[in-house]
PDB file of C-alpha atoms in Angstrom:
ATOM      1  CA  MET U   1       0.212   0.284   0.061  1.00 59.00           C
ATOM      2  CA  ASP U   2       1.300   3.575  -0.690  1.00 72.00           C
ATOM      3  CA  PRO U   3       2.894   4.883   2.346  1.00 76.00           C
ATOM      4  CA  SER U   4       1.382   8.145   2.020  1.00 73.00           C
ATOM      5  CA  ARG U   5      -2.306   6.109   2.150  1.00 81.00           C
ATOM      6  CA  ILE U   6      -1.122   4.679   5.197  1.00 83.00           C
ATOM      7  CA  LEU U   7      -0.274   7.716   6.546  1.00 80.00           C
ATOM      8  CA  ALA U   8      -3.580   9.456   5.877  1.00 78.00           C
ATOM      9  CA  ARG U   9      -5.401   6.999   7.404  1.00 87.00           C
ATOM     10  CA  ALA U  10      -3.230   6.902  10.453  1.00 87.00           C
ATOM     11  CA  GLY U  11      -4.417  10.198  10.215  1.00 88.00           C
ATOM     12  CA  PHE U  12      -7.520  10.314   9.670  1.00 92.00           C
ATOM     13  CA  LEU U  13      -7.845   7.763  12.374  1.00 94.00           C
ATOM     14  CA  ALA U  14      -6.039  10.313  15.743  1.00 94.00           C
ATOM     15  CA  ILE U  15      -8.340  12.760  14.598  1.00 95.00           C
ATOM     16  CA  ALA U  16     -11.837  10.640  15.512  1.00 96.00           C
ATOM     17  CA  LEU U  17     -10.211   8.437  18.075  1.00 97.00           C
ATOM     18  CA  SER U  18      -9.170  12.727  19.650  1.00 97.00           C
ATOM     19  CA  THR U  19     -12.324  14.205  18.982  1.00 98.00           C
ATOM     20  CA  ALA U  20     -14.927  11.422  20.557  1.00 98.00           C
ATOM     21  CA  LEU U  21     -12.596  12.113  23.725  1.00 98.00           C
ATOM     22  CA  VAL U  22     -12.350  15.697  23.610  1.00 98.00           C
ATOM     23  CA  ILE U  23     -16.169  15.344  23.921  1.00 98.00           C
ATOM     24  CA  ALA U  24     -16.660  12.995  26.963  1.00 97.00           C
ATOM     25  CA  ALA U  25     -14.006  14.417  28.454  1.00 97.00           C
ATOM     26  CA  LEU U  26     -15.978  17.876  28.213  1.00 97.00           C
ATOM     27  CA  ALA U  27     -19.374  16.036  28.507  1.00 97.00           C
ATOM     28  CA  VAL U  28     -17.733  14.322  32.603  1.00 97.00           C
ATOM     29  CA  LEU U  29     -16.794  18.177  33.427  1.00 95.00           C
ATOM     30  CA  PRO U  30     -20.062  19.302  34.420  1.00 95.00           C
ATOM     31  CA  PHE U  31     -20.605  16.179  36.658  1.00 96.00           C
ATOM     32  CA  LEU U  32     -17.993  17.064  38.923  1.00 95.00           C
ATOM     33  CA  SER U  33     -19.301  19.852  40.703  1.00 95.00           C
ATOM     34  CA  SER U  34     -20.117  19.961  43.810  1.00 94.00           C
ATOM     35  CA  ALA U  35     -23.468  21.635  42.730  1.00 95.00           C
ATOM     36  CA  PHE U  36     -25.517  18.572  40.840  1.00 96.00           C
ATOM     37  CA  VAL U  37     -23.546  15.673  42.896  1.00 96.00           C
ATOM     38  CA  GLY U  38     -25.074  17.340  46.401  1.00 95.00           C
ATOM     39  CA  PHE U  39     -28.784  17.272  44.158  1.00 96.00           C
ATOM     40  CA  GLU U  40     -28.147  14.137  42.667  1.00 96.00           C
ATOM     41  CA  GLN U  41     -26.983  13.108  46.323  1.00 96.00           C
ATOM     42  CA  SER U  42     -30.936  15.261  47.520  1.00 95.00           C
ATOM     43  CA  ARG U  43     -32.246  13.006  45.140  1.00 94.00           C
ATOM     44  CA  THR U  44     -31.458   9.430  45.868  1.00 92.00           C
ATOM     45  CA  GLY U  45     -31.228  10.290  49.894  1.00 94.00           C
ATOM     46  CA  ALA U  46     -27.381  10.611  50.783  1.00 94.00           C
ATOM     47  CA  ALA U  47     -28.296  12.818  54.113  1.00 94.00           C
ATOM     48  CA  ALA U  48     -30.816   9.267  55.603  1.00 95.00           C
ATOM     49  CA  LEU U  49     -29.373   7.291  54.602  1.00 95.00           C
ATOM     50  CA  THR U  50     -25.570   8.801  56.092  1.00 94.00           C
ATOM     51  CA  GLY U  51     -27.699  10.113  58.858  1.00 93.00           C
ATOM     52  CA  TYR U  52     -25.397  13.170  58.608  1.00 94.00           C
ATOM     53  CA  SER U  53     -27.098  16.575  58.744  1.00 94.00           C
ATOM     54  CA  PRO U  54     -26.842  19.164  55.840  1.00 94.00           C
ATOM     55  CA  THR U  55     -24.530  20.519  56.892  1.00 95.00           C
ATOM     56  CA  GLU U  56     -21.966  17.559  57.676  1.00 95.00           C
ATOM     57  CA  LEU U  57     -22.907  16.364  54.639  1.00 96.00           C
ATOM     58  CA  ARG U  58     -22.316  19.157  52.241  1.00 96.00           C
ATOM     59  CA  THR U  59     -19.114  19.057  53.800  1.00 96.00           C
ATOM     60  CA  VAL U  60     -18.143  16.082  54.198  1.00 97.00           C
ATOM     61  CA  THR U  61     -19.019  15.827  49.389  1.00 96.00           C
ATOM     62  CA  ASP U  62     -17.531  18.610  49.556  1.00 97.00           C
ATOM     63  CA  ALA U  63     -13.741  17.223  50.811  1.00 97.00           C
ATOM     64  CA  ILE U  64     -14.126  14.260  48.816  1.00 97.00           C
ATOM     65  CA  LEU U  65     -14.776  16.118  45.374  1.00 97.00           C
ATOM     66  CA  ALA U  66     -12.256  17.590  46.559  1.00 96.00           C
ATOM     67  CA  ASP U  67      -9.215  15.477  47.010  1.00 96.00           C
ATOM     68  CA  LEU U  68     -10.453  13.634  44.182  1.00 96.00           C
ATOM     69  CA  VAL U  69     -10.905  16.691  41.352  1.00 95.00           C
ATOM     70  CA  VAL U  70      -7.977  18.056  42.477  1.00 93.00           C
ATOM     71  CA  GLY U  71      -5.280  16.827  46.064  1.00 89.00           C
ATOM     72  CA  PRO U  72      -3.857  16.121  47.568  1.00 92.00           C
ATOM     73  CA  PRO U  73      -5.905  11.952  47.425  1.00 92.00           C
ATOM     74  CA  ASP U  74      -6.144  11.882  51.493  1.00 94.00           C
ATOM     75  CA  PHE U  75      -9.810  11.146  51.472  1.00 96.00           C
ATOM     76  CA  ASP U  76      -9.242  11.357  55.153  1.00 93.00           C
ATOM     77  CA  VAL U  77     -11.920  14.020  56.007  1.00 95.00           C
ATOM     78  CA  GLU U  78     -13.582  13.468  59.591  1.00 94.00           C
ATOM     79  CA  VAL U  79     -16.933  13.901  60.869  1.00 94.00           C
ATOM     80  CA  GLY U  80     -16.813  14.354  65.326  1.00 90.00           C
ATOM     81  CA  GLY U  81     -13.340  14.238  65.309  1.00 91.00           C
ATOM     82  CA  ARG U  82     -13.471  10.087  63.243  1.00 93.00           C
ATOM     83  CA  ALA U  83     -13.033   9.034  60.169  1.00 95.00           C
ATOM     84  CA  VAL U  84     -15.875   8.694  57.620  1.00 96.00           C
ATOM     85  CA  LEU U  85     -13.689   6.788  54.830  1.00 96.00           C
ATOM     86  CA  THR U  86     -11.948   3.284  56.423  1.00 96.00           C
ATOM     87  CA  GLU U  87      -8.945   2.853  54.494  1.00 96.00           C
ATOM     88  CA  PRO U  88     -10.148   0.312  51.780  1.00 96.00           C
ATOM     89  CA  GLU U  89     -13.135   3.376  50.289  1.00 96.00           C
ATOM     90  CA  ARG U  90      -9.780   5.097  51.541  1.00 96.00           C
ATOM     91  CA  SER U  91      -7.608   2.851  48.236  1.00 95.00           C
ATOM     92  CA  HIS U  92     -10.068   3.164  45.719  1.00 95.00           C
ATOM     93  CA  MET U  93     -10.906   6.239  46.087  1.00 96.00           C
ATOM     94  CA  ARG U  94      -7.324   6.952  44.843  1.00 96.00           C
ATOM     95  CA  ASP U  95      -7.629   4.049  42.284  1.00 95.00           C
ATOM     96  CA  VAL U  96     -10.628   6.238  40.902  1.00 95.00           C
ATOM     97  CA  ARG U  97      -8.543   9.921  41.281  1.00 96.00           C
ATOM     98  CA  SER U  98      -5.526   7.938  38.969  1.00 95.00           C
ATOM     99  CA  VAL U  99      -8.499   6.309  36.581  1.00 95.00           C
ATOM    100  CA  PHE U 100     -10.122  10.257  35.731  1.00 95.00           C
ATOM    101  CA  THR U 101      -6.607  11.680  35.996  1.00 95.00           C
ATOM    102  CA  GLY U 102      -5.434   9.518  33.042  1.00 96.00           C
ATOM    103  CA  PHE U 103      -8.183   9.919  31.152  1.00 96.00           C
ATOM    104  CA  PHE U 104      -7.925  13.640  31.041  1.00 97.00           C
ATOM    105  CA  LEU U 105      -4.466  13.321  30.098  1.00 97.00           C
ATOM    106  CA  VAL U 106      -5.300  10.971  27.175  1.00 98.00           C
ATOM    107  CA  ALA U 107      -7.908  13.812  26.811  1.00 98.00           C
ATOM    108  CA  ALA U 108      -5.703  16.249  26.433  1.00 98.00           C
ATOM    109  CA  ALA U 109      -3.442  14.687  24.252  1.00 98.00           C
ATOM    110  CA  GLY U 110      -6.131  14.420  22.009  1.00 97.00           C
ATOM    111  CA  PHE U 111      -6.772  18.349  22.211  1.00 97.00           C
ATOM    112  CA  LEU U 112      -3.521  18.566  21.142  1.00 97.00           C
ATOM    113  CA  VAL U 113      -3.506  16.699  19.087  1.00 95.00           C
ATOM    114  CA  LEU U 114      -6.562  17.798  16.834  1.00 95.00           C
ATOM    115  CA  ILE U 115      -4.460  21.126  17.044  1.00 94.00           C
ATOM    116  CA  ALA U 116      -1.543  19.878  15.152  1.00 92.00           C
ATOM    117  CA  ALA U 117      -3.895  18.368  12.086  1.00 90.00           C
ATOM    118  CA  PHE U 118      -6.683  21.553  12.019  1.00 88.00           C
ATOM    119  CA  ALA U 119      -2.964  23.671  11.761  1.00 88.00           C
ATOM    120  CA  ALA U 120      -1.009  21.200   9.061  1.00 83.00           C
ATOM    121  CA  ALA U 121      -4.057  20.797   6.885  1.00 78.00           C
ATOM    122  CA  SER U 122      -4.715  24.492   7.042  1.00 76.00           C
ATOM    123  CA  ARG U 123      -1.054  25.190   6.179  1.00 75.00           C
ATOM    124  CA  ARG U 124      -2.179  23.505   2.467  1.00 68.00           C
ATOM    125  CA  GLY U 125      -4.863  25.583   2.417  1.00 65.00           C
ATOM    126  CA  ARG U 126      -6.906  21.634   2.284  1.00 62.00           C
ATOM    127  CA  SER U 127      -8.661  22.355   6.874  1.00 58.00           C
ATOM    128  CA  ARG U 128     -11.451  20.930   5.189  1.00 59.00           C
ATOM    129  CA  ARG U 129     -10.756  18.029   3.186  1.00 68.00           C
ATOM    130  CA  ASP U 130      -8.281  16.199   6.177  1.00 74.00           C
ATOM    131  CA  ALA U 131      -9.466  17.754   9.129  1.00 84.00           C
ATOM    132  CA  TRP U 132     -13.614  18.319   9.469  1.00 90.00           C
ATOM    133  CA  PRO U 133     -14.346  13.359   7.953  1.00 92.00           C
ATOM    134  CA  GLY U 134     -12.448  12.936  11.193  1.00 93.00           C
ATOM    135  CA  VAL U 135     -13.469  14.891  13.105  1.00 95.00           C
ATOM    136  CA  ARG U 136     -17.184  13.919  12.238  1.00 96.00           C
ATOM    137  CA  ALA U 137     -16.677  10.353  11.790  1.00 96.00           C
ATOM    138  CA  GLY U 138     -15.601   9.933  15.735  1.00 97.00           C
ATOM    139  CA  ALA U 139     -18.663  12.475  16.710  1.00 97.00           C
ATOM    140  CA  LEU U 140     -20.405  10.163  14.634  1.00 97.00           C
ATOM    141  CA  ALA U 141     -18.787   7.053  16.466  1.00 97.00           C
ATOM    142  CA  LEU U 142     -18.699   8.274  19.575  1.00 97.00           C
ATOM    143  CA  ALA U 143     -22.774   9.029  19.364  1.00 97.00           C
ATOM    144  CA  ILE U 144     -23.560   6.214  18.138  1.00 97.00           C
ATOM    145  CA  GLY U 145     -21.995   3.869  20.856  1.00 95.00           C
ATOM    146  CA  MET U 146     -22.554   6.212  23.588  1.00 95.00           C
ATOM    147  CA  VAL U 147     -26.674   4.780  22.372  1.00 95.00           C
ATOM    148  CA  ALA U 148     -25.154   1.312  22.118  1.00 93.00           C
ATOM    149  CA  ALA U 149     -23.716   1.084  25.444  1.00 90.00           C
ATOM    150  CA  GLY U 150     -27.249   3.163  26.942  1.00 88.00           C
ATOM    151  CA  ALA U 151     -29.015   0.076  26.450  1.00 89.00           C
ATOM    152  CA  VAL U 152     -27.124  -2.509  27.412  1.00 86.00           C
ATOM    153  CA  ALA U 153     -27.570  -0.352  30.132  1.00 82.00           C
ATOM    154  CA  LEU U 154     -31.107   0.323  30.298  1.00 83.00           C
ATOM    155  CA  VAL U 155     -31.489  -3.445  30.842  1.00 84.00           C
ATOM    156  CA  ALA U 156     -29.248  -4.934  32.104  1.00 83.00           C
ATOM    157  CA  PHE U 157     -26.512  -1.897  34.857  1.00 79.00           C
ATOM    158  CA  ASP U 158     -25.601  -4.255  37.290  1.00 82.00           C
ATOM    159  CA  ILE U 159     -23.682  -6.195  34.754  1.00 85.00           C
ATOM    160  CA  ALA U 160     -22.712  -2.912  33.385  1.00 84.00           C
ATOM    161  CA  PHE U 161     -21.573  -1.460  36.483  1.00 82.00           C
ATOM    162  CA  GLU U 162     -19.873  -4.402  36.959  1.00 85.00           C
ATOM    163  CA  VAL U 163     -18.129  -4.947  33.958  1.00 87.00           C
ATOM    164  CA  PHE U 164     -15.994  -1.727  33.741  1.00 86.00           C
ATOM    165  CA  HIS U 165     -15.158  -1.766  37.264  1.00 88.00           C
ATOM    166  CA  ARG U 166     -13.110  -4.947  36.050  1.00 90.00           C
ATOM    167  CA  LEU U 167     -11.756  -3.729  33.437  1.00 90.00           C
ATOM    168  CA  PHE U 168     -10.219  -0.435  35.759  1.00 90.00           C
ATOM    169  CA  PHE U 169      -9.795  -1.554  39.402  1.00 90.00           C
ATOM    170  CA  ALA U 170      -8.352  -4.568  40.682  1.00 88.00           C
ATOM    171  CA  SER U 171     -10.971  -7.919  42.202  1.00 85.00           C
ATOM    172  CA  GLY U 172     -12.587  -7.050  45.312  1.00 84.00           C
ATOM    173  CA  THR U 173     -11.368  -3.210  45.712  1.00 88.00           C
ATOM    174  CA  TYR U 174     -14.302  -1.720  44.719  1.00 88.00           C
ATOM    175  CA  LEU U 175     -17.304  -4.438  46.759  1.00 89.00           C
ATOM    176  CA  PHE U 176     -18.057  -3.350  49.703  1.00 92.00           C
ATOM    177  CA  ASP U 177     -21.329  -3.058  52.112  1.00 92.00           C
ATOM    178  CA  PRO U 178     -24.223  -0.942  51.629  1.00 92.00           C
ATOM    179  CA  ALA U 179     -25.615  -1.324  55.389  1.00 92.00           C
ATOM    180  CA  THR U 180     -21.954  -0.134  56.752  1.00 93.00           C
ATOM    181  CA  SER U 181     -19.707   1.562  53.736  1.00 96.00           C
ATOM    182  CA  ARG U 182     -20.509   5.750  53.983  1.00 96.00           C
ATOM    183  CA  LEU U 183     -18.826   5.780  50.770  1.00 96.00           C
ATOM    184  CA  VAL U 184     -21.741   3.310  49.246  1.00 96.00           C
ATOM    185  CA  GLN U 185     -23.655   5.717  51.049  1.00 96.00           C
ATOM    186  CA  LEU U 186     -22.790   8.744  50.081  1.00 97.00           C
ATOM    187  CA  PHE U 187     -22.917   7.448  46.242  1.00 96.00           C
ATOM    188  CA  PRO U 188     -25.583   4.948  45.954  1.00 93.00           C
ATOM    189  CA  ASP U 189     -26.495   2.856  43.272  1.00 89.00           C
ATOM    190  CA  VAL U 190     -28.924   4.730  42.025  1.00 91.00           C
ATOM    191  CA  PHE U 191     -27.136   8.081  42.425  1.00 94.00           C
ATOM    192  CA  TRP U 192     -24.305   5.866  39.717  1.00 91.00           C
ATOM    193  CA  SER U 193     -27.461   4.845  37.047  1.00 88.00           C
ATOM    194  CA  GLU U 194     -28.955   8.114  36.836  1.00 92.00           C
ATOM    195  CA  THR U 195     -25.611  10.037  36.021  1.00 93.00           C
ATOM    196  CA  ALA U 196     -24.259   7.595  34.282  1.00 90.00           C
ATOM    197  CA  ILE U 197     -26.940   8.397  32.029  1.00 90.00           C
ATOM    198  CA  ALA U 198     -27.192  12.298  32.565  1.00 94.00           C
ATOM    199  CA  VAL U 199     -23.274  11.715  31.525  1.00 95.00           C
ATOM    200  CA  GLY U 200     -24.437   9.427  28.349  1.00 94.00           C
ATOM    201  CA  GLY U 201     -27.320  11.923  27.567  1.00 95.00           C
ATOM    202  CA  VAL U 202     -24.733  14.872  27.311  1.00 97.00           C
ATOM    203  CA  ILE U 203     -21.632  12.461  24.864  1.00 98.00           C
ATOM    204  CA  VAL U 204     -24.513  12.447  22.682  1.00 97.00           C
ATOM    205  CA  VAL U 205     -26.060  15.480  22.407  1.00 97.00           C
ATOM    206  CA  LEU U 206     -22.056  16.523  22.376  1.00 98.00           C
ATOM    207  CA  ALA U 207     -21.558  14.927  19.721  1.00 98.00           C
ATOM    208  CA  ALA U 208     -24.352  14.859  17.884  1.00 97.00           C
ATOM    209  CA  GLY U 209     -23.965  19.133  17.122  1.00 97.00           C
ATOM    210  CA  VAL U 210     -19.689  18.402  16.598  1.00 97.00           C
ATOM    211  CA  ALA U 211     -21.057  15.987  13.955  1.00 96.00           C
ATOM    212  CA  TRP U 212     -23.251  18.122  12.414  1.00 96.00           C
ATOM    213  CA  LEU U 213     -20.433  21.264  12.034  1.00 94.00           C
ATOM    214  CA  ALA U 214     -18.730  18.999  10.932  1.00 92.00           C
ATOM    215  CA  GLY U 215     -20.811  18.141   8.159  1.00 91.00           C
ATOM    216  CA  ARG U 216     -21.510  21.024   7.569  1.00 89.00           C
ATOM    217  CA  ARG U 217     -18.365  23.180   7.298  1.00 85.00           C
ATOM    218  CA  LEU U 218     -18.211  19.594   4.252  1.00 84.00           C
ATOM    219  CA  ARG U 219     -20.433  21.197   2.707  1.00 83.00           C
ATOM    220  CA  ALA U 220     -19.924  24.795   2.307  1.00 77.00           C
ATOM    221  CA  GLY U 221     -15.970  23.757   1.626  1.00 61.00           C
ATOM    222  CA  ALA U 222     -17.641  21.237  -0.932  1.00 58.00           C
ATOM    223  CA  PRO U 223     -17.136  22.350  -5.140  1.00 54.00           C
ATOM    224  CA  GLY U 224     -19.672  22.372  -7.255  1.00 48.00           C
ATOM    225  CA  PRO U 225     -21.611  20.373 -10.041  1.00 49.00           C
ATOM    226  CA  VAL U 226     -19.116  20.202 -12.876  1.00 45.00           C
ATOM    227  CA  SER U 227     -20.298  21.113 -16.505  1.00 46.00           C
ATOM    228  CA  ALA U 228     -19.950  19.272 -19.356  1.00 47.00           C
ATOM    229  CA  GLY U 229     -17.308  21.447 -20.766  1.00 47.00           C
ATOM    230  CA  GLY U 230     -15.506  21.944 -17.509  1.00 45.00           C
ATOM    231  CA  LYS U 231     -17.301  24.179 -15.745  1.00 49.00           C
ATOM    232  CA  ALA U 232     -18.502  24.848 -12.242  1.00 48.00           C
ATOM    233  CA  VAL U 233     -22.599  25.422 -11.716  1.00 49.00           C
ATOM    234  CA  GLY U 234     -23.256  28.475 -10.335  1.00 47.00           C
ATOM    235  CA  HIS U 235     -20.466  30.878 -10.838  1.00 46.00           C
ATOM    236  CA  ALA U 236     -21.315  32.740 -14.475  1.00 47.00           C
ATOM    237  CA  GLU U 237     -17.554  33.939 -17.297  1.00 46.00           C
ATOM    238  CA  PRO U 238     -16.881  36.796 -15.754  1.00 48.00           C
ATOM    239  CA  GLN U 239     -17.525  39.321 -18.744  1.00 50.00           C
ATOM    240  CA  PRO U 240     -15.070  42.197 -20.532  1.00 49.00           C
ATOM    241  CA  SER U 241     -15.871  45.547 -19.734  1.00 48.00           C
ATOM    242  CA  SER U 242     -17.002  47.598 -21.823  1.00 47.00           C
ATOM    243  CA  PRO U 243     -15.335  51.056 -22.479  1.00 48.00           C
ATOM    244  CA  VAL U 244     -17.039  53.430 -20.900  1.00 46.00           C
ATOM    245  CA  GLY U 245     -19.539  55.318 -23.910  1.00 47.00           C
ATOM    246  CA  GLU U 246     -18.693  52.249 -25.993  1.00 47.00           C
ATOM    247  CA  ARG U 247     -21.458  51.389 -28.481  1.00 47.00           C
ATOM    248  CA  GLY U 248     -22.512  48.475 -30.645  1.00 48.00           C
ATOM    249  CA  PRO U 249     -21.789  47.873 -34.136  1.00 48.00           C
ATOM    250  CA  ALA U 250     -24.024  50.139 -35.941  1.00 47.00           C
ATOM    251  CA  ARG U 251     -27.988  48.738 -37.712  1.00 41.00           C
TER     252      ARG U 251
END
């Protein structure tokens, strides 16, 4: 195979994958906010499950989120002088932070790939032809994949949840007793099922929007239909202007 075609395909795949990663990362960010987590905890009865007052619940949750997003990953918040999380729970949260960190680093690398791809294409004057097809393909693939994953999760969320954890965490490090585990009581199963649905919905909407934008940019840059004479249809041939005052042939 022609090496130039191999490079072109590799570039297409890199742009598509980078697009999907960046969209997914942007979709996840709002759900790491204290506002969303507090709202979802109120829906899932975290205060009743933990026995914390609203103030204590907010303090504990904000501390855990801060350790997760900003660090350091101590997860050692206390209530009444007692640690909220056990050591196995803190260890799991450190694993969660490592997964998040790796994901966002890869997404950041994908963003740099997109910048480099568009910059290189623009220097050649071919940004629409070289870059936008990969963006559109990546966005469409992500949207379709999320719809398929959502359909599976709706009918078998527990299985999907287990498969996800087995992919990213060591066996036995993420299972806790809901009756005694503060981590599970703070973020019960229904919290995660509703959050997963919301994240998936945002990803689908963003991906569909990016795919639509990329398709529009491609259509805007496509050449018009060509006539039998080799000229683009819809573009009038320039006519030489007549000198001022010139008259046509006498009749």
